[in-house]
Coordinates of C-alpha atoms in Angstrom, one line a residue:
Chain A
M1 CA 0.0 0.0 0.0
P2 CA 1.8 3.1 -1.1
V3 CA 1.7 6.4 0.7
D4 CA -1.5 8.3 0.2
E5 CA -0.3 11.8 -0.6
K6 CA -3.7 13.2 0.6
T7 CA -3.1 12.1 4.2
L8 CA 0.3 13.6 4.6
T9 CA 0.9 16.2 7.3
E10 CA 2.6 19.5 6.4
R11 CA 5.8 18.3 8.0
E12 CA 5.7 15.0 6.0
K13 CA 5.2 17.0 2.8
E14 CA 8.1 19.3 3.7
L15 CA 10.3 16.3 4.4
A16 CA 9.3 14.6 1.1
L17 CA 10.3 17.7 -0.9
Q18 CA 13.6 17.8 1.0
F19 CA 14.4 14.1 0.2
Q20 CA 13.4 14.6 -3.4
A21 CA 15.7 17.6 -3.7
T22 CA 18.5 15.6 -2.2
K23 CA 18.0 12.8 -4.8
D24 CA 17.9 15.3 -7.6
R25 CA 21.2 16.7 -6.4
L26 CA 22.8 13.2 -6.2
R27 CA 21.8 12.6 -9.8
E28 CA 23.1 15.9 -11.2
T29 CA 26.1 15.7 -13.6
K30 CA 27.9 18.2 -15.7
R31 CA 28.8 15.6 -18.3
Q32 CA 28.1 12.0 -18.9
V33 CA 30.7 9.4 -20.0
A34 CA 29.0 6.6 -21.9
M35 CA 30.1 3.3 -23.5
V36 CA 29.0 1.6 -26.6
M37 CA 29.6 -2.2 -27.0
D38 CA 29.4 -3.7 -30.5
L39 CA 27.9 -7.1 -30.0
N40 CA 28.9 -8.2 -33.5
K41 CA 32.5 -8.1 -32.4
C42 CA 32.4 -9.7 -29.0
I43 CA 33.9 -13.2 -28.9
G44 CA 33.1 -14.0 -25.3
C45 CA 36.8 -14.3 -24.3
Q46 CA 36.2 -12.6 -20.9
L47 CA 39.4 -10.6 -21.2
C48 CA 37.3 -7.6 -20.0
S49 CA 36.1 -9.6 -17.0
M50 CA 39.7 -10.6 -16.1
A51 CA 41.0 -7.1 -16.5
C52 CA 38.3 -5.8 -14.2
K53 CA 38.9 -8.6 -11.7
S54 CA 42.6 -8.2 -11.4
L55 CA 42.2 -4.5 -11.1
W56 CA 39.2 -4.2 -8.7
T57 CA 37.8 -7.4 -7.3
S58 CA 40.5 -9.8 -6.3
L59 CA 40.5 -9.1 -2.5
E60 CA 38.5 -8.4 0.7
G61 CA 35.2 -10.0 0.0
R62 CA 35.1 -8.9 -3.6
E63 CA 36.4 -12.2 -4.9
Y64 CA 33.0 -13.5 -6.0
M65 CA 32.1 -10.3 -7.7
W66 CA 32.2 -9.7 -11.5
W67 CA 31.8 -5.9 -11.9
N68 CA 32.2 -6.8 -15.6
K69 CA 31.0 -10.1 -17.0
V70 CA 30.1 -11.5 -20.3
N71 CA 26.8 -13.5 -20.5
T72 CA 25.7 -15.8 -23.3
L73 CA 22.4 -14.9 -24.9
P74 CA 19.8 -16.3 -25.0
G75 CA 20.5 -17.3 -21.4
K76 CA 19.7 -16.7 -17.8
G77 CA 22.7 -14.5 -17.2
S78 CA 24.1 -13.6 -13.9
P79 CA 22.8 -13.3 -11.3
K80 CA 20.6 -16.2 -12.6
D81 CA 17.3 -14.9 -14.1
W82 CA 18.2 -11.3 -13.3
E83 CA 15.7 -10.1 -15.9
R84 CA 12.8 -11.6 -13.8
K85 CA 13.7 -9.8 -10.6
G86 CA 12.0 -6.5 -11.0
G87 CA 13.3 -3.1 -10.0
G88 CA 13.7 0.0 -12.1
Y89 CA 10.8 2.3 -12.9
K90 CA 7.5 2.5 -14.6
V91 CA 7.8 5.6 -16.8
L92 CA 4.7 7.7 -17.0
F93 CA 3.6 10.9 -18.8
G94 CA 6.5 10.8 -21.2
G95 CA 9.2 10.6 -18.6
K96 CA 7.7 13.2 -16.2
V97 CA 7.0 10.6 -13.6
R98 CA 9.2 7.6 -12.7
D99 CA 7.3 5.2 -10.5
P100 CA 9.7 2.8 -8.7
V101 CA 9.0 -0.9 -9.2
R102 CA 9.7 -3.3 -6.4
G103 CA 12.6 -5.7 -7.0
E104 CA 13.8 -9.0 -5.6
L105 CA 17.1 -9.8 -4.1
P106 CA 19.2 -12.5 -5.8
T107 CA 21.0 -15.1 -3.7
R108 CA 24.8 -15.4 -3.6
R109 CA 24.5 -18.7 -5.5
D110 CA 22.5 -16.8 -8.2
F111 CA 25.6 -14.7 -8.7
G112 CA 27.8 -17.8 -8.7
D113 CA 29.4 -17.4 -5.3
M114 CA 33.1 -17.8 -4.6
W115 CA 34.3 -21.2 -5.5
K116 CA 37.1 -23.0 -3.7
Y117 CA 39.4 -25.4 -5.5
N118 CA 41.1 -28.5 -4.1
F119 CA 44.5 -27.3 -5.4
D120 CA 46.4 -28.9 -2.4
E121 CA 44.8 -32.3 -2.9
V122 CA 45.6 -32.3 -6.6
F123 CA 49.2 -31.0 -6.1
T124 CA 50.2 -33.3 -3.3
G125 CA 48.0 -36.4 -4.2
K126 CA 49.0 -39.3 -6.4
A127 CA 48.8 -38.7 -10.1
G128 CA 45.4 -39.6 -11.5
E129 CA 43.8 -40.1 -8.1
K130 CA 42.4 -36.6 -7.5
V131 CA 40.8 -34.4 -10.0
L132 CA 40.4 -30.7 -9.8
R133 CA 37.0 -29.7 -8.5
A134 CA 35.3 -26.6 -7.3
Q135 CA 33.1 -26.1 -4.3
N136 CA 30.9 -23.4 -3.0
P137 CA 31.9 -21.9 0.4
D138 CA 29.2 -24.1 2.1
G139 CA 30.7 -27.2 0.6
S140 CA 28.0 -27.7 -2.0
D141 CA 28.7 -28.2 -5.7
P142 CA 28.5 -25.1 -7.8
D143 CA 25.3 -24.9 -9.8
W144 CA 25.6 -21.4 -11.3
G145 CA 28.4 -19.0 -12.3
M146 CA 28.9 -15.8 -14.2
N147 CA 28.6 -17.4 -17.6
W148 CA 27.3 -20.9 -16.6
D149 CA 25.1 -21.3 -19.6
E150 CA 28.0 -20.4 -21.9
D151 CA 27.3 -21.0 -25.6
Q152 CA 24.0 -22.8 -25.0
G153 CA 22.0 -20.1 -26.7
G154 CA 18.7 -20.8 -28.5
G155 CA 17.1 -21.9 -31.7
T156 CA 17.5 -25.4 -33.3
Y157 CA 19.9 -26.8 -35.8
P158 CA 20.7 -25.7 -38.4
N159 CA 19.5 -22.3 -37.2
A160 CA 20.8 -22.4 -33.6
F161 CA 22.2 -19.0 -32.5
Y162 CA 23.8 -17.3 -29.6
F163 CA 25.7 -14.1 -29.0
Y164 CA 27.6 -12.5 -26.1
L165 CA 26.4 -9.7 -23.9
P166 CA 29.1 -8.0 -21.9
R167 CA 27.6 -6.3 -18.9
I168 CA 28.8 -3.6 -16.5
C169 CA 26.9 -1.1 -14.4
N170 CA 24.9 1.1 -16.8
H171 CA 25.7 4.3 -14.9
C172 CA 22.1 5.3 -15.6
T173 CA 20.8 8.8 -15.9
Y174 CA 18.0 7.9 -13.5
P175 CA 19.7 5.2 -11.4
A176 CA 17.2 3.2 -9.4
C177 CA 19.9 2.6 -6.8
V178 CA 20.3 6.3 -6.1
D179 CA 16.6 6.6 -5.3
A180 CA 16.6 3.4 -3.3
C181 CA 19.4 4.2 -0.9
P182 CA 17.9 5.5 2.4
R183 CA 21.4 6.7 3.3
N184 CA 22.1 8.8 0.3
A185 CA 25.3 6.8 -0.1
I186 CA 24.9 6.5 -3.9
Y187 CA 25.4 9.3 -6.3
K188 CA 26.5 10.3 -9.8
R189 CA 29.9 11.9 -10.1
E190 CA 29.5 15.5 -11.3
E191 CA 32.4 15.3 -13.7
D192 CA 31.6 12.1 -15.6
G193 CA 28.3 10.7 -14.4
A194 CA 29.7 7.5 -13.0
V195 CA 27.4 6.1 -10.4
V196 CA 29.4 5.3 -7.2
I197 CA 28.6 4.0 -3.7
D198 CA 30.2 5.9 -0.9
Q199 CA 31.7 3.1 1.2
Q200 CA 31.7 5.4 4.3
R201 CA 28.0 6.0 4.1
C202 CA 26.9 2.6 2.9
K203 CA 25.5 0.4 5.7
G204 CA 24.8 -2.6 3.6
Y205 CA 21.0 -2.5 3.7
R206 CA 20.8 -3.7 0.1
F207 CA 17.8 -1.6 -1.1
C208 CA 20.1 -0.8 -4.1
L209 CA 20.5 -4.4 -5.0
E210 CA 16.7 -4.8 -4.8
S211 CA 15.9 -1.8 -7.0
C212 CA 18.6 -2.2 -9.7
P213 CA 16.8 -3.8 -12.6
Y214 CA 20.1 -4.9 -14.1
K215 CA 21.3 -6.6 -10.9
V216 CA 24.8 -5.3 -11.2
I217 CA 25.3 -4.5 -7.6
Y218 CA 27.1 -7.0 -5.3
F219 CA 27.0 -7.3 -1.5
N220 CA 30.4 -7.6 0.1
F221 CA 30.1 -10.1 3.0
V222 CA 33.4 -9.0 4.5
T223 CA 32.9 -5.2 4.6
K224 CA 29.1 -5.6 4.8
T225 CA 28.7 -2.9 2.2
S226 CA 27.4 -2.9 -1.4
M227 CA 29.8 -2.6 -4.3
K228 CA 29.7 -2.3 -8.0
C229 CA 31.5 -1.2 -11.2
I230 CA 32.9 2.3 -10.7
F231 CA 33.5 3.0 -14.5
C232 CA 37.2 3.0 -13.6
Y233 CA 36.8 6.6 -12.5
P234 CA 40.3 6.9 -11.2
R235 CA 41.5 6.0 -14.7
L236 CA 39.0 8.4 -16.4
E237 CA 40.4 11.2 -14.2
Q238 CA 43.8 10.5 -15.8
K239 CA 42.3 10.3 -19.3
V240 CA 42.9 6.5 -19.3
A241 CA 40.1 4.3 -20.7
T242 CA 38.4 1.7 -18.5
A243 CA 40.3 -1.5 -18.0
C244 CA 37.6 -3.5 -19.7
A245 CA 37.7 -1.3 -22.8
R246 CA 41.5 -1.2 -23.1
Q247 CA 41.8 -5.0 -22.6
C248 CA 39.1 -5.9 -25.1
T249 CA 40.8 -7.8 -27.9
G250 CA 37.8 -7.5 -30.2
R251 CA 37.7 -3.7 -30.2
V252 CA 34.1 -4.0 -28.9
R253 CA 34.0 -1.0 -26.6
F254 CA 33.8 2.6 -27.4
L255 CA 34.1 5.2 -24.7
G256 CA 33.6 8.9 -24.5
F257 CA 31.4 11.8 -23.5
L258 CA 27.8 11.5 -24.8
D259 CA 27.8 15.2 -25.7
D260 CA 31.0 15.1 -27.7
V261 CA 29.6 15.6 -31.2
N262 CA 32.8 14.5 -32.8
G263 CA 33.2 11.4 -30.8
P264 CA 32.1 7.9 -31.8
I265 CA 29.6 7.6 -28.9
H266 CA 27.6 10.6 -30.0
K267 CA 27.7 9.4 -33.6
L268 CA 26.6 5.9 -32.9
V269 CA 23.9 6.8 -30.3
K270 CA 22.5 10.1 -31.5
V271 CA 23.3 10.4 -35.2
W272 CA 23.2 6.8 -36.6
K273 CA 21.0 5.6 -33.8
V274 CA 22.4 2.1 -34.0
A275 CA 23.5 1.9 -30.4
L276 CA 20.7 1.0 -28.0
P277 CA 20.3 0.6 -24.2
L278 CA 19.5 -2.8 -22.8
H279 CA 15.9 -3.1 -21.7
P280 CA 15.0 0.6 -22.1
E281 CA 11.6 -0.3 -20.5
Y282 CA 13.3 -0.5 -17.1
G283 CA 13.1 3.3 -17.2
T284 CA 16.6 4.1 -15.8
E285 CA 18.1 5.4 -19.0
P286 CA 21.4 3.5 -19.2
N287 CA 24.6 5.1 -20.4
V288 CA 25.9 1.8 -21.7
Y289 CA 24.6 1.1 -25.3
Y290 CA 24.8 -1.9 -27.5
I291 CA 25.1 -2.4 -31.3
P292 CA 22.6 -5.2 -31.8
P293 CA 23.8 -8.5 -33.2
L294 CA 23.2 -9.3 -36.8
A295 CA 24.1 -13.1 -36.8
P296 CA 24.7 -15.2 -39.9
P297 CA 21.9 -15.8 -42.3
R298 CA 19.2 -18.5 -41.8
L299 CA 19.4 -21.8 -43.6
D300 CA 16.2 -23.3 -45.1
E301 CA 15.2 -27.0 -45.0
E302 CA 17.6 -27.8 -47.8
G303 CA 20.5 -26.1 -46.1
K304 CA 20.4 -23.1 -48.5
I305 CA 20.7 -19.5 -47.3
D306 CA 17.3 -18.1 -46.7
L307 CA 17.3 -14.3 -46.5
T308 CA 13.6 -13.9 -46.0
K309 CA 13.9 -14.2 -42.2
P310 CA 16.7 -13.4 -39.8
R311 CA 18.3 -16.1 -37.7
I312 CA 17.8 -14.3 -34.4
P313 CA 14.1 -13.9 -33.9
P314 CA 13.3 -10.1 -34.1
A315 CA 10.9 -10.5 -31.1
Y316 CA 13.9 -11.6 -29.0
L317 CA 15.9 -8.6 -29.9
R318 CA 12.9 -6.3 -29.4
F319 CA 12.6 -7.8 -25.9
L320 CA 16.2 -6.9 -25.2
F321 CA 16.6 -3.6 -26.9
G322 CA 13.1 -2.3 -27.4
P323 CA 11.3 -1.5 -30.7
E324 CA 14.1 0.8 -31.9
V325 CA 16.1 -2.3 -32.7
D326 CA 14.4 -2.9 -36.0
A327 CA 15.5 0.5 -37.4
A328 CA 19.0 0.0 -36.0
L329 CA 19.4 -3.4 -37.7
A330 CA 18.0 -2.0 -40.9
T331 CA 20.6 0.8 -40.8
L332 CA 23.4 -1.6 -40.0
N333 CA 22.4 -4.0 -42.9
K334 CA 22.1 -1.1 -45.3
E335 CA 25.6 0.2 -44.5
L336 CA 27.0 -3.2 -44.5
E337 CA 25.6 -3.8 -48.0
K338 CA 27.2 -0.6 -49.2
V339 CA 30.6 -1.8 -48.1
R340 CA 30.1 -5.3 -49.5
G341 CA 29.3 -3.6 -52.8
G342 CA 32.6 -1.9 -52.7
G343 CA 31.3 1.4 -51.4
K344 CA 32.2 3.4 -48.4
S345 CA 30.3 3.8 -45.1
D346 CA 31.1 6.2 -42.4
L347 CA 29.2 4.0 -40.0
M348 CA 31.2 0.9 -40.8
D349 CA 34.4 2.9 -40.6
I350 CA 33.5 3.9 -37.0
L351 CA 32.5 0.3 -36.1
M352 CA 35.6 -1.3 -37.6
A353 CA 37.8 1.0 -35.5
K354 CA 40.9 0.5 -37.5
Q355 CA 42.7 3.0 -35.3
W356 CA 42.5 1.4 -31.9
L357 CA 42.7 4.6 -29.9
D358 CA 39.8 6.1 -31.8
L359 CA 37.6 3.8 -29.6
F360 CA 38.4 5.8 -26.5
G361 CA 37.5 9.4 -27.3
P362 CA 39.4 11.7 -24.9
F363 CA 40.5 8.7 -22.8
R364 CA 43.6 7.8 -24.8
T365 CA 46.4 8.0 -22.3
D366 CA 48.5 4.8 -22.0
P367 CA 48.4 3.9 -18.3
A368 CA 52.0 2.7 -18.6
T369 CA 53.2 6.2 -19.3
L370 CA 51.7 7.6 -16.0
E371 CA 53.9 8.2 -13.1
R372 CA 52.4 6.0 -10.4
K373 CA 53.4 4.9 -7.0
P374 CA 52.2 1.7 -5.3
P375 CA 49.2 2.4 -3.0
R376 CA 51.4 2.0 0.2
E377 CA 53.8 4.7 -0.8
Q378 CA 50.9 7.0 -1.8
K379 CA 49.5 6.8 1.7
A380 CA 52.9 7.7 3.3
Chain B
M1 CA 13.1 -13.3 35.5
P2 CA 9.5 -12.3 36.5
E3 CA 7.1 -12.6 33.6
E4 CA 4.9 -9.7 34.8
T5 CA 6.0 -6.3 33.8
Q6 CA 5.0 -3.1 35.6
K7 CA 3.3 -0.4 33.5
L8 CA 5.6 2.5 34.1
E9 CA 5.7 5.9 32.5
K10 CA 9.5 6.1 32.5
V11 CA 12.6 4.1 32.3
L12 CA 13.9 4.2 35.9
V13 CA 17.6 3.3 36.0
K14 CA 18.2 2.1 39.5
K15 CA 21.7 2.2 41.0
V16 CA 23.0 -1.2 42.0
A17 CA 26.2 -2.5 43.5
A18 CA 27.0 -4.9 40.7
S19 CA 30.0 -5.3 38.5
G20 CA 29.8 -4.4 34.8
Q21 CA 30.5 -8.1 34.0
D22 CA 27.6 -9.2 36.1
L23 CA 25.2 -6.6 34.5
L24 CA 26.3 -7.6 31.1
N25 CA 24.8 -11.1 31.6
P26 CA 21.2 -11.1 30.4
N27 CA 20.3 -13.8 32.9
A28 CA 22.1 -12.4 36.0
S29 CA 19.8 -12.3 39.1
V30 CA 20.6 -8.6 39.5
W31 CA 18.2 -7.9 36.6
A32 CA 15.3 -9.1 38.7
S33 CA 15.6 -5.9 40.7
A34 CA 15.2 -3.7 37.7
P35 CA 11.7 -2.3 36.9
A36 CA 10.6 -3.5 33.6
L37 CA 8.9 -1.3 31.1
R38 CA 6.8 -2.8 28.3
I39 CA 7.0 -0.6 25.3
D40 CA 4.6 -0.7 22.3
M41 CA 6.4 -0.6 19.1
A42 CA 5.0 0.7 15.7
A43 CA 6.1 0.6 12.1
T44 CA 8.2 3.6 11.0
P45 CA 5.9 5.8 8.9
L46 CA 6.4 5.2 5.2
A47 CA 5.7 8.8 4.5
N48 CA 9.0 9.7 6.3
Q49 CA 11.2 7.3 4.4
P50 CA 14.0 9.1 2.8
S51 CA 14.1 6.6 -0.1
P52 CA 11.5 7.2 -2.8
Y53 CA 11.9 3.5 -3.7
I54 CA 10.9 2.3 -0.2
K55 CA 8.1 4.9 0.0
A56 CA 6.6 3.7 -3.3
T57 CA 7.1 0.0 -3.1
Y58 CA 6.9 -1.0 0.6
D59 CA 3.7 -1.6 2.6
E60 CA 3.6 0.1 6.0
T61 CA 1.2 -2.6 7.3
K62 CA 3.9 -5.2 6.8
I63 CA 6.7 -3.3 8.5
G64 CA 7.3 -3.5 12.2
A65 CA 6.9 -7.2 13.0
I66 CA 8.1 -6.6 16.6
K67 CA 5.1 -5.1 18.3
E68 CA 6.4 -4.9 21.8
I69 CA 9.7 -5.0 23.7
T70 CA 10.5 -5.1 27.4
V71 CA 13.2 -2.7 28.6
R72 CA 15.1 -2.7 31.9
A73 CA 18.0 -0.5 32.8
L74 CA 20.5 -0.4 35.7
H75 CA 23.6 1.5 36.5
N76 CA 26.4 1.0 39.0
G77 CA 27.6 4.6 39.3
K78 CA 30.1 4.1 36.5
E79 CA 28.4 2.1 33.8
I80 CA 24.9 1.9 32.4
F81 CA 23.2 -1.2 30.9
F82 CA 20.0 -1.7 29.0
H83 CA 18.3 -5.1 29.1
F84 CA 16.0 -5.9 26.2
E85 CA 13.6 -8.8 25.8
W86 CA 11.4 -9.4 22.8
K87 CA 9.8 -12.2 20.9
S88 CA 11.4 -13.3 17.6
P89 CA 10.2 -16.7 16.4
S90 CA 13.0 -17.1 13.8
P91 CA 16.2 -15.4 14.7
N92 CA 18.7 -14.0 12.1
Y93 CA 22.2 -14.0 13.6
E94 CA 24.2 -12.9 10.6
I95 CA 24.1 -11.9 6.9
G96 CA 24.3 -15.4 5.5
D97 CA 23.0 -14.5 2.1
V98 CA 22.1 -11.4 0.1
G99 CA 18.5 -11.6 1.2
T100 CA 19.3 -12.2 4.9
F101 CA 19.1 -9.4 7.4
P102 CA 20.2 -9.7 11.0
D103 CA 17.9 -8.9 13.9
G104 CA 18.6 -5.7 15.9
V105 CA 17.7 -3.4 18.7
A106 CA 18.7 0.2 19.4
V107 CA 18.6 2.9 22.0
L108 CA 18.1 6.5 21.0
L109 CA 19.1 9.5 23.1
P110 CA 18.8 13.2 22.4
F111 CA 21.9 15.3 22.8
K112 CA 19.9 18.3 23.8
D113 CA 16.3 19.2 24.8
P114 CA 14.1 16.2 24.1
A115 CA 11.1 18.5 23.6
Q116 CA 12.8 20.0 20.6
T117 CA 14.3 16.7 19.3
Q118 CA 12.0 14.8 16.9
I119 CA 12.1 11.1 17.7
K120 CA 10.4 10.3 14.4
E121 CA 13.2 12.0 12.5
M122 CA 16.1 10.9 14.6
G123 CA 16.7 14.5 15.5
S124 CA 17.8 17.4 13.3
K125 CA 20.8 19.5 12.4
D126 CA 20.4 21.5 15.6
F127 CA 19.1 18.8 17.8
P128 CA 21.0 15.6 17.0
T129 CA 20.6 12.2 18.5
N130 CA 22.9 9.4 19.6
S131 CA 21.9 5.8 19.0
W132 CA 23.3 2.6 20.4
Y133 CA 22.8 -0.1 17.7
W134 CA 23.0 -3.7 18.5
R135 CA 23.1 -6.6 16.0
P136 CA 24.1 -10.2 16.6
D137 CA 26.7 -9.9 13.9
F138 CA 28.5 -7.0 15.5
E139 CA 30.3 -9.5 17.8
N140 CA 29.3 -7.9 21.1
K141 CA 30.5 -4.5 19.9
P142 CA 27.3 -2.5 19.2
K143 CA 27.8 0.6 17.0
N144 CA 27.7 4.1 18.4
Q145 CA 25.9 6.4 16.0
V146 CA 25.2 10.1 15.7
A147 CA 22.3 11.4 13.6
H148 CA 21.2 14.8 12.5
G149 CA 17.9 13.8 11.0
L150 CA 16.6 10.9 8.9
S151 CA 19.2 9.2 6.6
T152 CA 22.1 10.9 8.3
S153 CA 23.3 8.5 11.0
L154 CA 26.9 7.7 11.0
Y155 CA 29.0 5.3 13.1
T156 CA 31.7 6.9 15.2
E157 CA 35.1 5.5 14.5
T158 CA 35.3 3.7 17.8
T159 CA 32.5 2.4 20.0
P160 CA 32.3 2.5 23.8
L161 CA 29.5 -0.1 23.7
V162 CA 29.6 -3.7 24.8
S163 CA 26.9 -6.4 24.7
R164 CA 25.9 -9.9 25.5
S165 CA 22.9 -11.7 24.0
E166 CA 21.1 -15.0 23.8
W167 CA 18.1 -16.3 21.9
Q168 CA 16.1 -19.0 23.5
N169 CA 12.6 -20.4 22.9
G170 CA 11.6 -17.6 20.6
T171 CA 12.9 -14.8 22.7
W172 CA 15.9 -12.5 22.4
R173 CA 17.6 -11.3 25.6
V174 CA 20.1 -8.6 24.9
V175 CA 22.1 -6.4 27.3
M176 CA 24.1 -3.5 26.0
G177 CA 25.9 -0.9 28.0
R178 CA 28.8 1.5 28.3
P179 CA 30.5 3.8 30.8
L180 CA 28.2 6.7 31.8
Q181 CA 30.9 9.1 30.5
V182 CA 32.6 8.3 27.2
Q183 CA 35.2 9.9 24.9
E184 CA 33.3 9.2 21.7
E185 CA 30.7 11.6 20.3
A186 CA 27.8 10.4 22.3
V187 CA 25.4 11.5 25.0
N188 CA 27.1 11.5 28.4
L189 CA 25.1 10.4 31.4
S190 CA 25.5 10.7 35.1
P191 CA 23.7 9.6 38.3
G192 CA 20.7 11.8 39.2
I193 CA 20.0 13.1 35.7
A194 CA 16.8 12.9 33.7
T195 CA 16.7 12.9 29.9
A196 CA 14.6 11.0 27.4
V197 CA 15.0 7.7 25.6
G198 CA 13.6 5.9 22.5
F199 CA 13.9 2.4 21.1
A200 CA 13.9 0.7 17.7
A201 CA 13.9 -3.0 16.8
W202 CA 14.4 -5.0 13.6
E203 CA 12.9 -8.3 12.7
G204 CA 15.5 -9.6 10.2
A205 CA 13.2 -12.4 9.0
N206 CA 10.7 -9.8 7.9
G207 CA 13.3 -8.1 5.7
E208 CA 13.7 -5.2 8.2
R209 CA 16.8 -3.1 8.1
G210 CA 17.7 0.6 8.2
G211 CA 14.6 2.7 8.5
V212 CA 12.3 -0.3 7.8
K213 CA 11.8 -1.3 11.5
S214 CA 9.6 -0.8 14.4
F215 CA 10.1 2.0 16.9
S216 CA 8.7 3.6 20.1
K217 CA 6.7 6.5 18.8
E218 CA 7.4 8.8 21.7
W219 CA 10.2 9.6 24.0
R220 CA 10.1 8.0 27.4
D221 CA 11.7 9.7 30.4
L222 CA 15.0 8.2 31.3
V223 CA 15.8 8.8 35.0
L224 CA 19.1 7.7 36.5
E225 CA 18.9 7.1 40.3
A226 CA 21.5 9.2 42.2

C-alpha cells in the first residue's frame, strides 16, 4: 500500500520535498561518460572480465564479484534470471514521472558465489587419483556461475544461435539505486556521471540491489557494504580508458562523452541511432549502449541460405533492446551492403575502428606512461 | 526473571552494586531488581522514508513485525546497561546471504532538549541524536551512532559499547551498555540526571533493516537514580 499523498501532514510533505531535492542533487552531472559495445565483435573471451577482476575485485570480500561479466544470450545470465527480478521504474507521462518498481534480491548462488578449488589435494596427491574440482563456500557443488550457460544459446539446428552480452553497471541517468538508498550513499559523479557507492555511508541495507533492474550491484560479505562497477573513474580522471575497454581484444568497446559531437559515442547513439540501451523499458536510461547482433543468415530445410527471415528472432531482440532495434538493424544492414558492394560507409568505418585509440574518445592515455606509486607509498 | 512487567511511564535506571561483567549477563539475578517497562512498538511511517523507492514499493502494514519490547536498565555509578527482551520466532544472527538481514535493537538518546528533538526524524541538524545499535553480527561491539535527521546517521570510529545476548525459545535477551561518561561523540550520562530515551527493533526475517523497522513512537523519560 503506497503512501496516500492526501493524508500527509505538512511536515511530511516538507520532508518529502527535501528528500526529493537531495536525490535530484545526487543525480546531477555536468557531463556523462558513456560506453557503446558492439555485440557483433564480442567473442566472449572474458578478457574484459579478467582485466576488471585483477584491477578491482580480487580481494577483501570482492572475490566473488564480477563488476564486468560476459553472459551468453539467450540465457539466464548472472545473477541467474536477473531479468525476472523486477526493479527500475514504470515511466509515466512521457518521462515526467518515474514510479519505482519493487525488486527482488538474488542469492549469492544466483551470482555464482566464490568457488574454492582443491589445489592442495591435486598438487600433493598421487597422479590420477584426485581431479580438480570446485566447491561453494558451504561445501556444495557449484550450480551457477557468471557465464554458466556459456554458448548454449537458443534456436534449433541448423538455425541455432547465440551471442555474447558483456555487462557492467549502466551508470544510468536515473539510477534506481540512487533513489533506493535510504542513506544517500549512492550518487552520480559530477564530472563524468559515473554512479558510485560511498563506502563510508553505505551500511549494507541492500535496497540498491533490490531496486537495480540490471542486478549489477554486489554485496560484500566482509565489509558488509554494497559494491559495483565504478566505471574505472580513477582512470577516467587520468584520461585513461576503463580496464575492460583497453583490454578488449575485439575492439568492442567505445568510450567517450555522450555530448562530444565529434566522438564515436555521439555518432553511434545520437546520429546513426544504431546503439541502444539494454531493456529501455526498465526506465533508468542507461549510459551503456549496444550495437545489436546481426548473426549469420538462416538456412532453409535444404540447407540453403534463406534471407527472408533473420536467424535471431526479431521478437527476442525487441525484448532486449526495445522496438528501436528494427531500425538499428536495418541501418546496419544497409551500411554493410554498401561496403560489401565496394562502397564506403562512415558508420562501418567507425565500427571497424581501424585505429585502436579512436575507440576511446578523450581517454587515450597509455596507463604505462603515467607516473604511479604503489598504494602503500601513496599513503605515506 | 518475573514474567509480569509493571506499567511504568518512565525508564527508571536504578543504581545497584554490581560489576559491569555481572550486569552484562542477560540472565544475571541482578536484573530481577530492575523495573521492567513494556513498550509498544510501531512501524516507522512510510511517509517519512528518505528513499523514494521504499516509499513507493513497501507496505507500512507489513513493516514492524516486533510489536512490543520489554526494557530494563541499571547503572552501577560508572556504567549503564539496558536489558531488552522481545519475541522473535526465527532469529537471524548474521548476513548469511544477500537476502538475509540480522535482527537488531537500538537505544536513541537526544543530545539536547528532548522536547525539541524529533524522535520520528532521529533529531535534526540543531538537535542531533545518539543511538546505540546492537546486532548479533556486531560481535558484542554495538555501534555508536550520531544522527542529524533521517538518513544521516553515521557510526563513530570507535565504540564504547559492549553487549551480550542470547536467543532461546523464541525470545531474544540482549544487554548492551557502556560507561556513563565516554570519549566518543555520544550522550554522556550521570547519576541523578533525567533525559529521554527511545527504542527501535528490527525483525530480520521480515526483511527489516535501516529505516524499515519498528520504533517507540514517543520519547520516554530516562531517569538515573542518584
